[in-house]
Coordinates of C-alpha atoms in Angstrom, one line a residue:
M1 CA -13.7 -2.7 -30.6
L2 CA -10.9 -2.6 -32.9
S3 CA -11.5 -4.6 -35.9
S4 CA -8.5 -7.2 -36.8
V5 CA -7.4 -5.0 -39.8
T6 CA -6.4 -2.2 -37.3
K7 CA -5.0 -4.6 -34.9
R8 CA -2.8 -5.4 -37.7
S9 CA -1.8 -2.1 -39.0
I10 CA -1.1 -1.2 -35.3
I11 CA 1.3 -4.1 -34.8
Y12 CA 2.7 -3.7 -38.1
N13 CA 3.5 -0.2 -38.1
T14 CA 4.7 0.3 -34.3
C15 CA 7.2 -3.0 -34.5
R16 CA 8.5 -0.6 -37.6
I17 CA 9.1 2.5 -35.5
I18 CA 10.4 0.5 -32.4
R19 CA 12.8 -1.8 -34.4
R20 CA 14.2 1.1 -36.3
N21 CA 14.1 3.7 -33.1
A22 CA 14.5 2.0 -30.3
V23 CA 16.3 -1.0 -30.4
R24 CA 19.3 -2.2 -32.8
R25 CA 17.9 -4.9 -35.0
P26 CA 20.3 -8.1 -35.0
Q27 CA 21.6 -9.3 -38.1
N28 CA 19.5 -12.4 -38.7
I29 CA 16.3 -10.9 -37.3
A30 CA 13.4 -11.1 -39.9
H31 CA 12.7 -8.6 -42.1
K32 CA 10.4 -6.0 -41.5
S33 CA 8.1 -7.3 -44.1
T34 CA 7.3 -10.5 -42.5
P35 CA 3.7 -11.5 -42.6
T36 CA 2.0 -10.1 -39.8
R37 CA -0.2 -13.0 -39.3
R38 CA 3.3 -14.9 -38.3
L39 CA 3.1 -11.9 -35.4
L40 CA -0.4 -12.2 -34.4
S41 CA -0.2 -15.9 -33.9
C42 CA 1.9 -17.1 -30.7
P43 CA 4.0 -20.1 -30.6
A44 CA 1.8 -23.0 -29.7
N45 CA 0.9 -23.6 -26.1
E46 CA 2.3 -20.0 -25.4
S47 CA -0.8 -18.0 -26.0
S48 CA -2.8 -19.1 -22.9
S49 CA -0.4 -19.6 -19.8
I50 CA 2.8 -21.1 -19.1
A51 CA 2.0 -23.9 -17.0
F52 CA 3.9 -24.0 -13.3
D53 CA 6.5 -26.4 -13.7
T54 CA 7.3 -27.9 -10.2
S55 CA 10.8 -29.1 -11.3
K56 CA 11.5 -25.6 -11.1
A57 CA 10.6 -24.9 -7.6
K58 CA 14.1 -25.5 -6.4
A59 CA 15.8 -23.8 -9.4
T60 CA 16.6 -20.1 -8.7
P61 CA 14.6 -17.6 -10.8
D62 CA 15.6 -16.1 -13.8
F63 CA 14.3 -12.6 -14.2
S64 CA 15.8 -12.0 -17.6
D65 CA 14.0 -14.1 -19.5
P66 CA 11.5 -12.7 -21.6
R67 CA 9.4 -16.0 -22.2
S68 CA 8.7 -16.1 -18.5
A69 CA 8.0 -12.7 -18.1
H70 CA 5.8 -12.3 -21.1
G71 CA 4.9 -15.7 -23.1
S72 CA 1.3 -15.8 -21.9
K73 CA 0.7 -12.3 -23.8
S74 CA -0.9 -12.0 -27.2
T75 CA 1.5 -10.1 -29.7
F76 CA -0.9 -7.3 -29.5
E77 CA -0.6 -7.1 -25.9
I78 CA 3.0 -7.0 -25.9
V79 CA 2.9 -4.4 -28.7
R80 CA 0.4 -2.1 -26.8
A81 CA 2.6 -2.5 -23.9
I82 CA 5.6 -1.0 -25.5
G83 CA 3.6 1.6 -26.8
V84 CA 2.3 2.5 -23.0
F85 CA 5.7 2.1 -21.6
Q86 CA 7.4 4.1 -24.5
A87 CA 4.8 6.9 -23.8
C88 CA 5.5 6.7 -20.1
R89 CA 9.2 7.6 -20.8
I90 CA 8.1 11.0 -21.9
P91 CA 8.2 13.5 -19.1
F92 CA 5.9 16.1 -21.0
L93 CA 2.9 13.5 -21.1
V94 CA 3.4 12.4 -17.6
N95 CA 3.3 15.9 -16.2
H96 CA 0.8 17.1 -18.1
A97 CA -1.5 14.2 -18.6
E98 CA -4.5 15.6 -16.8
R99 CA -4.3 18.9 -18.8
L100 CA -3.9 16.9 -22.0
L101 CA -7.3 14.6 -21.1
N102 CA -9.2 17.4 -20.1
I103 CA -8.1 19.2 -23.6
S104 CA -9.3 15.9 -25.4
S105 CA -12.1 15.8 -23.3
R106 CA -13.5 19.6 -24.5
I107 CA -12.2 19.0 -28.2
L108 CA -13.0 15.3 -28.9
G109 CA -15.6 14.5 -26.1
N110 CA -15.5 12.7 -23.2
K111 CA -16.8 9.2 -25.3
F112 CA -13.6 9.3 -27.4
T113 CA -10.9 10.0 -24.4
N114 CA -12.7 7.3 -22.2
T115 CA -12.7 5.2 -24.9
L116 CA -9.1 5.5 -26.5
M117 CA -7.6 5.6 -22.7
K118 CA -9.4 2.1 -22.3
H119 CA -7.9 0.4 -25.1
T120 CA -4.8 1.8 -24.2
F121 CA -3.4 2.7 -20.7
F122 CA -6.5 1.5 -18.9
Q123 CA -6.4 -1.9 -20.6
H124 CA -2.9 -2.2 -19.8
F125 CA -2.8 -1.2 -16.0
C126 CA -6.0 -2.0 -14.8
A127 CA -8.0 -5.4 -14.7
G128 CA -11.3 -4.1 -15.7
E129 CA -14.4 -1.9 -15.0
N130 CA -16.4 -4.5 -13.0
R131 CA -16.5 -8.5 -11.7
L132 CA -17.3 -9.4 -15.4
D133 CA -14.3 -7.3 -16.8
M134 CA -12.0 -8.7 -14.7
K135 CA -12.7 -12.8 -14.7
P136 CA -10.8 -13.1 -17.7
V137 CA -7.5 -11.1 -16.6
I138 CA -7.5 -13.2 -13.3
D139 CA -8.0 -16.6 -14.9
K140 CA -4.6 -15.8 -17.1
L141 CA -3.1 -14.7 -14.2
Q142 CA -4.2 -18.0 -11.7
A143 CA -3.2 -19.7 -14.9
N144 CA 0.3 -18.8 -14.0
N145 CA 0.3 -19.3 -10.6
I146 CA -0.4 -15.9 -9.8
G147 CA -3.3 -14.6 -7.5
P148 CA -5.2 -11.3 -7.5
I149 CA -5.1 -8.6 -4.9
L150 CA -8.5 -6.7 -5.9
D151 CA -8.2 -2.7 -5.5
Y152 CA -11.2 -0.4 -5.8
A153 CA -9.2 2.3 -7.7
A154 CA -11.7 5.3 -7.8
E155 CA -10.4 8.1 -6.1
N156 CA -11.9 9.2 -2.9
E157 CA -13.7 12.8 -3.1
G158 CA -12.6 13.3 0.6
S159 CA -9.3 12.1 0.4
E160 CA -5.8 13.9 -0.9
S161 CA -7.5 14.3 -4.4
G162 CA -9.0 17.2 -3.1
S163 CA -7.8 20.3 -4.2
S164 CA -5.1 22.5 -2.9
S165 CA -7.6 25.0 -1.1
D166 CA -9.3 22.3 0.8
A167 CA -6.0 20.8 2.1
L168 CA -4.9 24.6 2.8
E169 CA -8.2 25.0 4.6
G170 CA -7.9 21.9 6.7
E171 CA -4.3 23.0 7.7
I172 CA -5.5 26.3 9.0
L173 CA -8.5 24.5 10.9
L174 CA -6.1 22.4 12.6
M175 CA -3.8 25.2 13.6
F176 CA -6.7 27.1 15.2
I177 CA -7.3 23.6 16.9
R178 CA -3.9 23.2 18.2
M179 CA -3.2 26.9 19.1
F180 CA -6.9 27.9 21.1
A181 CA -7.7 23.9 22.1
L182 CA -10.7 24.7 19.7
Q183 CA -13.0 21.8 19.2
P184 CA -15.7 22.7 16.7
A185 CA -17.5 19.7 15.4
R186 CA -18.6 21.6 12.5
I187 CA -15.4 21.7 11.0
Y188 CA -16.1 18.1 9.8
D189 CA -18.1 17.7 6.5
Y190 CA -21.1 15.4 7.7
K191 CA -21.8 15.0 3.4
S192 CA -18.4 13.0 3.7
E193 CA -19.7 10.9 6.1
K194 CA -22.5 9.9 3.7
Q195 CA -19.7 9.3 1.0
C196 CA -17.8 7.0 3.6
D197 CA -20.8 4.8 4.3
R198 CA -21.1 4.5 0.6
H199 CA -17.4 3.3 0.3
V200 CA -17.9 0.8 2.7
E201 CA -20.4 -1.0 0.5
I202 CA -17.9 -0.7 -2.4
F203 CA -15.2 -2.3 -0.3
K204 CA -17.4 -4.8 0.7
E205 CA -18.3 -5.6 -2.8
C206 CA -14.6 -5.7 -3.3
I207 CA -14.1 -8.4 -0.6
R208 CA -16.9 -10.2 -2.0
S209 CA -15.4 -10.5 -5.6
A210 CA -12.2 -11.5 -4.1
R211 CA -13.5 -14.5 -2.4
D212 CA -15.6 -15.2 -5.9
V213 CA -12.4 -15.2 -7.8
S214 CA -9.9 -16.8 -5.6
P215 CA -10.1 -18.6 -2.3
N216 CA -6.8 -17.0 -1.5
G217 CA -7.1 -13.6 -2.6
F218 CA -6.5 -10.4 -1.1
A219 CA -8.3 -7.1 -1.2
A220 CA -7.2 -3.7 -0.7
L221 CA -8.4 -0.6 1.0
K222 CA -7.7 3.2 2.0
V223 CA -8.2 4.3 5.4
T224 CA -8.9 7.7 4.1
A225 CA -11.5 6.6 2.2
L226 CA -13.7 5.8 5.5
G227 CA -13.2 8.7 7.2
N228 CA -12.5 12.7 7.1
P229 CA -8.8 12.8 6.7
I230 CA -8.7 16.1 8.8
L231 CA -10.2 13.8 11.5
L232 CA -7.2 11.2 11.1
E233 CA -4.8 14.0 11.4
R234 CA -6.4 15.1 14.5
M235 CA -6.5 11.4 15.6
S236 CA -2.7 11.1 14.6
T237 CA -1.6 14.3 16.4
I238 CA -3.2 13.0 19.2
I239 CA -1.3 9.8 19.0
V240 CA 2.2 11.8 18.2
E241 CA 1.7 13.9 21.2
V242 CA 1.0 10.9 23.5
K243 CA 4.2 9.3 22.4
R244 CA 6.1 12.8 22.9
F245 CA 4.8 12.4 26.8
F246 CA 6.1 9.3 27.5
A247 CA 9.7 10.5 25.2
M248 CA 9.5 13.2 28.1
M249 CA 9.7 10.9 31.0
D250 CA 11.6 8.5 29.5
E251 CA 14.6 10.6 30.7
K252 CA 17.5 7.8 29.9
K253 CA 15.7 7.1 26.4
T254 CA 15.6 2.9 27.4
G255 CA 12.3 2.7 26.3
F256 CA 11.2 2.3 29.7
I257 CA 10.1 4.5 32.9
S258 CA 10.0 3.1 36.3
R259 CA 6.8 3.6 38.8
D260 CA 8.4 6.2 40.8
D261 CA 9.5 8.2 37.6
F262 CA 6.0 7.8 36.3
L263 CA 4.6 9.1 39.8
R264 CA 7.2 11.9 39.8
C265 CA 5.8 12.9 36.4
Y266 CA 2.6 12.4 36.9
D267 CA 2.7 14.9 40.1
R268 CA 4.3 17.3 38.2
H269 CA 1.8 17.5 35.2
F270 CA -1.5 16.2 36.8
H271 CA -3.7 16.9 40.2
R272 CA -3.9 13.7 41.8
D273 CA -7.6 13.8 42.9
N274 CA -8.3 10.4 43.1
Q275 CA -5.7 7.6 44.8
D276 CA -8.0 4.5 43.8
A277 CA -7.9 5.8 39.9
L278 CA -4.2 6.2 40.2
D279 CA -3.7 2.8 41.5
E280 CA -5.7 1.3 38.9
T281 CA -3.9 3.2 36.3
L282 CA -0.3 1.8 37.7
E283 CA -2.1 -2.0 37.8
F284 CA -2.9 -1.5 34.0
L285 CA 0.3 0.0 33.0
D286 CA 2.6 -2.7 35.0
P287 CA 0.3 -5.9 35.8
K288 CA 3.2 -7.8 36.7
N289 CA 4.6 -5.4 39.4
N290 CA 7.8 -5.2 37.4
E291 CA 7.9 -1.9 38.8
M292 CA 8.8 -0.8 34.9
I293 CA 6.2 0.8 32.5
D294 CA 7.1 0.8 28.5
Y295 CA 5.4 2.6 25.9
I296 CA 3.3 0.0 24.9
S297 CA 1.4 0.0 27.8
F298 CA 1.3 3.6 28.1
A299 CA 0.1 3.9 24.4
K300 CA -2.8 1.3 25.0
M301 CA -3.9 3.3 27.8
L302 CA -4.0 6.6 26.5
T303 CA -6.1 6.4 23.2
P304 CA -7.8 8.9 21.3
Y305 CA -11.1 7.7 22.7
N306 CA -9.6 7.9 26.5
L307 CA -7.5 10.6 26.5
S308 CA -10.0 13.3 27.9
S309 CA -10.3 11.5 31.0
F310 CA -6.8 11.8 31.6
T311 CA -5.9 15.4 30.6
L312 CA -9.1 16.6 32.4
K313 CA -6.6 16.4 35.7
C314 CA -3.7 18.6 33.9
K315 CA -2.5 21.4 35.9
D316 CA -1.3 23.5 32.8
I317 CA -2.6 23.4 28.9
G318 CA 0.3 22.0 27.1
P319 CA 0.2 20.0 24.0
L320 CA -1.3 16.8 25.4
A321 CA -4.1 19.2 26.8
M322 CA -4.5 20.8 23.7
A323 CA -4.7 17.5 21.3
T324 CA -7.4 16.1 23.8
P325 CA -10.5 15.2 21.2
S326 CA -14.0 16.9 21.5
D327 CA -17.1 14.5 22.3
D328 CA -18.0 15.0 18.9
E329 CA -14.7 14.1 17.3
I330 CA -14.4 11.2 19.4
A331 CA -17.7 9.6 18.2
L332 CA -16.5 10.4 14.5
M333 CA -13.4 8.7 15.2
K334 CA -15.3 5.6 16.4
K335 CA -17.3 6.0 13.6
I336 CA -14.4 5.3 11.7
S337 CA -13.3 2.2 14.2
E338 CA -16.8 0.5 13.0
R339 CA -16.7 0.8 9.4
L340 CA -13.1 -0.8 9.6
H341 CA -14.5 -3.5 11.7
I342 CA -17.3 -4.3 9.3
L343 CA -15.1 -4.6 6.5
A344 CA -12.7 -6.8 8.6
E345 CA -15.6 -9.0 9.4
E346 CA -16.8 -9.3 5.9
A347 CA -12.9 -10.4 5.0
A348 CA -12.9 -12.7 7.9
H349 CA -16.3 -14.2 6.9
C350 CA -15.3 -14.4 2.9
G351 CA -11.7 -16.0 3.6
T352 CA -10.6 -13.2 2.0
K353 CA -6.9 -11.2 3.5
L354 CA -7.3 -7.4 4.1
L355 CA -4.1 -5.0 3.0
I356 CA -4.8 -1.7 4.4
D357 CA -2.5 0.9 2.8
A358 CA -0.3 3.1 4.0
E359 CA -0.5 6.7 3.2
H360 CA 0.8 10.3 3.9
T361 CA 2.7 10.4 7.4
K362 CA 0.2 13.0 8.8
Y363 CA -2.3 10.2 8.8
Q364 CA -0.5 7.1 9.2
P365 CA -0.2 7.0 13.5
A366 CA -4.1 7.2 13.1
I367 CA -4.4 4.4 10.6
D368 CA -1.7 2.2 12.6
S369 CA -3.9 2.6 15.6
L370 CA -6.9 1.6 14.0
V371 CA -5.1 -1.3 11.8
L372 CA -3.8 -2.5 15.4
E373 CA -7.2 -2.6 17.0
L374 CA -8.3 -4.8 13.6
Q375 CA -5.1 -7.0 14.3
Q376 CA -5.7 -7.7 17.8
K377 CA -9.3 -9.4 17.2
F378 CA -9.2 -10.9 13.9
N379 CA -5.6 -12.0 13.7
A380 CA -5.9 -13.4 17.3
K381 CA -4.1 -16.7 17.7
D382 CA -7.0 -18.3 19.5
I383 CA -9.2 -17.9 16.9
T384 CA -7.5 -18.2 13.8
D385 CA -3.8 -19.8 12.5
R386 CA -3.3 -17.2 9.7
P387 CA -3.8 -13.5 9.8
V388 CA -6.6 -11.5 7.9
I389 CA -5.3 -8.2 8.4
F390 CA -1.9 -6.6 7.0
N391 CA -0.7 -3.3 8.0
T392 CA 1.9 -1.7 5.2
Y393 CA 4.9 -0.2 6.1
Q394 CA 6.8 2.1 3.9
C395 CA 10.6 1.8 3.9
Y396 CA 11.5 5.4 2.6
L397 CA 10.4 6.3 6.4
K398 CA 13.6 7.2 8.8
D399 CA 11.5 5.6 11.7
M400 CA 11.6 2.0 9.9
P401 CA 12.1 -0.5 11.3
T402 CA 11.9 0.7 14.4
R403 CA 8.3 1.4 14.3
M404 CA 7.6 -2.6 12.9
V405 CA 10.0 -3.8 15.5
T406 CA 7.4 -2.1 18.2
D407 CA 4.6 -3.7 16.3
L408 CA 6.2 -6.8 16.4
K409 CA 6.6 -6.7 20.3
R410 CA 3.0 -5.5 20.4
S411 CA 1.6 -9.1 18.6
E412 CA 3.8 -11.0 20.7
R413 CA 2.2 -9.1 24.1
F414 CA -1.1 -9.5 23.0
S415 CA -0.8 -12.8 21.4
F416 CA -1.8 -12.0 17.3
H417 CA -0.5 -12.8 14.1
F418 CA 1.8 -10.1 12.8
A419 CA 1.2 -9.3 9.0
A420 CA 2.8 -6.9 7.1
K421 CA 3.1 -5.6 3.6
L422 CA 6.4 -3.8 2.7
V423 CA 6.7 -1.3 0.6
R424 CA 9.2 1.6 0.0
G425 CA 6.7 4.5 -0.6
A426 CA 4.9 6.5 -3.4
Y427 CA 4.7 9.9 -1.4
M428 CA 8.5 11.2 -1.0
V429 CA 7.9 14.5 -2.7
H430 CA 4.8 15.2 -1.0
E431 CA 6.5 14.7 2.5
R432 CA 9.5 16.6 1.8
E433 CA 7.5 19.8 0.5
R434 CA 5.2 19.7 3.4
A435 CA 8.3 19.2 5.8
K436 CA 9.9 22.3 4.1
K437 CA 6.9 24.4 4.5
M438 CA 5.9 23.3 8.1
N439 CA 9.8 23.8 8.9
Y440 CA 10.4 20.2 10.5
S441 CA 12.6 17.5 9.6
S442 CA 11.7 15.3 6.5
P443 CA 10.4 12.2 7.6
V444 CA 11.9 10.4 4.5
H445 CA 15.6 8.9 4.3
L446 CA 18.0 11.2 2.5
S447 CA 19.0 8.8 -0.2
I448 CA 17.3 5.6 -2.3
D449 CA 20.4 3.4 -0.7
D450 CA 19.0 4.3 2.7
T451 CA 15.7 3.2 1.9
H452 CA 17.3 0.0 0.1
R453 CA 18.8 -0.7 2.9
C454 CA 15.7 -0.3 5.4
Y455 CA 13.9 -2.3 3.1
D456 CA 16.2 -5.7 3.2
E457 CA 16.8 -5.1 6.6
S458 CA 13.1 -5.1 7.8
I459 CA 12.5 -8.1 5.5
K460 CA 15.2 -9.9 7.6
I461 CA 14.1 -8.9 10.6
L462 CA 10.5 -10.4 9.8
L463 CA 11.7 -14.1 8.8
Q464 CA 14.0 -14.3 11.4
H465 CA 11.0 -13.2 14.2
R466 CA 9.2 -15.8 12.2
K467 CA 11.5 -18.3 12.8
E468 CA 12.7 -18.1 16.4
H469 CA 9.4 -16.8 17.5
Q470 CA 5.8 -16.5 15.4
P471 CA 5.5 -19.3 12.8
G472 CA 2.1 -17.6 12.1
L473 CA 3.7 -14.3 10.9
E474 CA 2.9 -13.5 7.3
L475 CA 4.9 -11.1 5.1
M476 CA 3.7 -9.5 1.6
I477 CA 6.9 -8.0 -0.6
A478 CA 5.3 -5.5 -2.6
S479 CA 8.4 -4.4 -4.8
H480 CA 9.5 -3.9 -8.4
N481 CA 13.2 -3.9 -7.1
K482 CA 14.6 -6.9 -8.5
K483 CA 17.6 -7.0 -6.5
S484 CA 15.2 -6.8 -3.1
I485 CA 13.4 -9.8 -4.5
E486 CA 16.6 -11.8 -5.3
K487 CA 17.9 -11.2 -1.7
T488 CA 14.3 -12.5 -0.5
V489 CA 14.5 -15.8 -2.3
Q490 CA 18.1 -16.3 -1.1
L491 CA 17.0 -15.6 2.5
M492 CA 14.2 -18.2 2.2
K493 CA 16.4 -20.9 0.8
E494 CA 18.8 -20.0 3.7
M495 CA 15.8 -20.6 6.3
G496 CA 14.7 -23.5 4.6
L497 CA 11.3 -21.7 3.4
H498 CA 9.7 -23.8 0.1
P499 CA 8.5 -21.4 -2.4
S500 CA 5.1 -22.2 -1.6
D501 CA 5.4 -21.2 1.9
R502 CA 2.5 -19.1 3.0
A503 CA 4.9 -16.7 4.9
V504 CA 5.8 -14.7 2.2
H505 CA 3.9 -13.4 -0.9
F506 CA 5.2 -11.3 -3.6
A507 CA 3.1 -8.9 -5.3
Q508 CA 3.7 -6.0 -8.1
L509 CA 1.3 -3.6 -9.8
Y510 CA -0.5 -5.2 -13.0
G511 CA 1.1 -4.2 -16.1
M512 CA 4.5 -3.7 -14.4
A513 CA 7.3 -5.8 -13.5
D514 CA 6.0 -9.1 -15.2
N515 CA 9.3 -10.4 -15.5
L516 CA 9.2 -10.7 -11.7
T517 CA 5.5 -11.3 -11.2
F518 CA 5.3 -14.2 -13.8
T519 CA 8.6 -15.9 -13.2
L520 CA 8.0 -16.0 -9.2
G521 CA 4.6 -17.7 -10.3
L522 CA 6.7 -20.0 -12.8
H523 CA 8.9 -21.3 -9.9
G524 CA 6.1 -21.6 -7.3
Y525 CA 5.9 -18.7 -5.3
N526 CA 3.3 -17.2 -3.8
A527 CA 3.0 -14.4 -6.5
F528 CA 0.5 -11.8 -6.9
K529 CA -0.8 -8.8 -8.9
Y530 CA -2.4 -5.9 -7.8
L531 CA -5.5 -5.2 -9.6
P532 CA -7.0 -1.6 -10.1
Y533 CA -10.3 -1.3 -11.0
G534 CA -13.5 0.6 -11.9
E535 CA -15.1 2.6 -14.5
V536 CA -12.9 4.3 -16.7
H537 CA -14.0 7.9 -15.7
E538 CA -13.6 6.9 -12.4
V539 CA -10.0 5.0 -12.5
L540 CA -8.2 7.6 -14.8
P541 CA -7.2 10.2 -11.9
Y542 CA -5.9 7.2 -9.9
L543 CA -3.9 6.0 -13.0
L544 CA -2.9 9.8 -13.4
R545 CA -1.6 10.0 -9.6
R546 CA 0.2 6.8 -9.7
A547 CA 2.2 7.7 -12.6
Q548 CA 3.1 11.0 -11.1
E549 CA 4.0 9.4 -7.8
N550 CA 6.1 6.2 -9.2
G551 CA 8.1 8.7 -12.2
D552 CA 11.1 6.6 -11.0
M553 CA 9.3 3.3 -11.2
L554 CA 8.3 4.3 -14.8
G555 CA 11.6 5.4 -15.5
N556 CA 12.5 2.1 -15.4
A557 CA 10.3 1.4 -18.5
A558 CA 13.2 1.1 -20.8
A559 CA 14.2 -2.6 -19.2
E560 CA 10.3 -3.4 -19.5
V561 CA 10.6 -2.1 -23.1
N562 CA 13.8 -4.5 -23.7
L563 CA 11.9 -7.6 -22.5
L564 CA 8.9 -7.1 -24.4
M565 CA 11.2 -6.5 -27.6
Q566 CA 13.1 -9.4 -26.9
E567 CA 10.0 -11.6 -26.9
I568 CA 8.9 -9.9 -30.2
R569 CA 12.3 -11.3 -31.7
R570 CA 11.9 -14.7 -30.1
R571 CA 8.6 -15.4 -31.7
L572 CA 10.0 -13.8 -35.1
F573 CA 12.8 -16.4 -35.2
R574 CA 10.5 -19.5 -34.3
A575 CA 7.8 -17.9 -37.1

């Protein structure tokens, strides 16, 4: 623990440096020799929380108010935040952070390095190492009308955090599978299956922790922690090839094909050796005898689990046949589904909502398919009036909002509550580099303006759909973009939605964009903080990866520092 003398020394010297170099000091600001004890003590009734004022529920939130954003912080926390954000503005530190930490660990030792990180970056961006550590953080948030989203942040050994050679090996193996229709079960590391089972227990603990600290809390999870990423990519390939096959049949590009068109295409590519089975297929695809078949029905029939029964009748070995999984692969895919169902059962039992994170596009079709399974069961309208499972949609992708609208239609057809978390996306560099390397068109929008438009349009589509068709729909606006938040607040007013209406949740990362989260909470909106947690040495890779992925978000650190400095000055004036 840092002594009070050390804390005061840090505060005093940091404030001198920041006032001199970062912000022009107003003419009437207190002299730098103001006693530090005045800085260390917040004005009365500000140190613990800013109580939710119900009279502000109808007022327009002011996201530039430093007291709303930072009035609940101690002065030491503000000074630490300024130091952290100033460090995040230095590209060399962000780009070489992992190497610098490794050097520190070798020279100064792991204990010193972890202690230094714990009292700076870790405490600023993470809720703690365990449930006991998290409690005061969560209590403080809840006192400010902010709910928690618990996110076990230790990097998965089997996910993208692996080495580039592992990733290359996976690409080569998949290439051979595609070229020669080889499906050797041995390409999957069964040691990783044990790790995935261990992750189930970790996520279950996360769900229970969310239940214990908040009756309306959320827990977040990554599907790549529950299954071999190479297998998820294989599963995605299957889903993409099924979609392409339907698109080939849909020559008019209407989203529908007639029964006659389906039969002509079927006879062209498959052996018709069992008319009764074909009649059953048509009955499944067109149960109302409308003489039309759409992609939703087609995709529900040709899942990765039963594709082989269809492709066994292929006349030639084409892309769809080559994508067919082996029996061992199907068993492993079902195992991923079983793990997710265990966690969804736990979440439903605990009354905790489950946010399934979006990941790289090479995994996303598989993730979407698995989440759809969960939503049909756990968001079913006949068993619950509120959704449990939220899927995540990345609005920097060109297939948005079309893909989201397709899932909306699925929710109506299969009678479950649609629930979504909207993000802009965190893997832009990776997606563009991979597209270039593998010679396909980048799935990411060409400009940030296109992404902004897609994000705002998606919000409008969902809220309009809720108003007209599905009152049980829920949406999480996971964004640090002030304009998008303001547009959503205005849209809620226009649609007559009360700030506390359960239809809309707002979420930002812990340690960032407090001017958004705390102000929304103060005005009665459903505000949440994403709370990463875990042991320091486990979470450090997560923090480094988030810093590198969210470089432009950290580029807004100047605005964060400005608000923090305004709050410092406000306290100086009051003192």
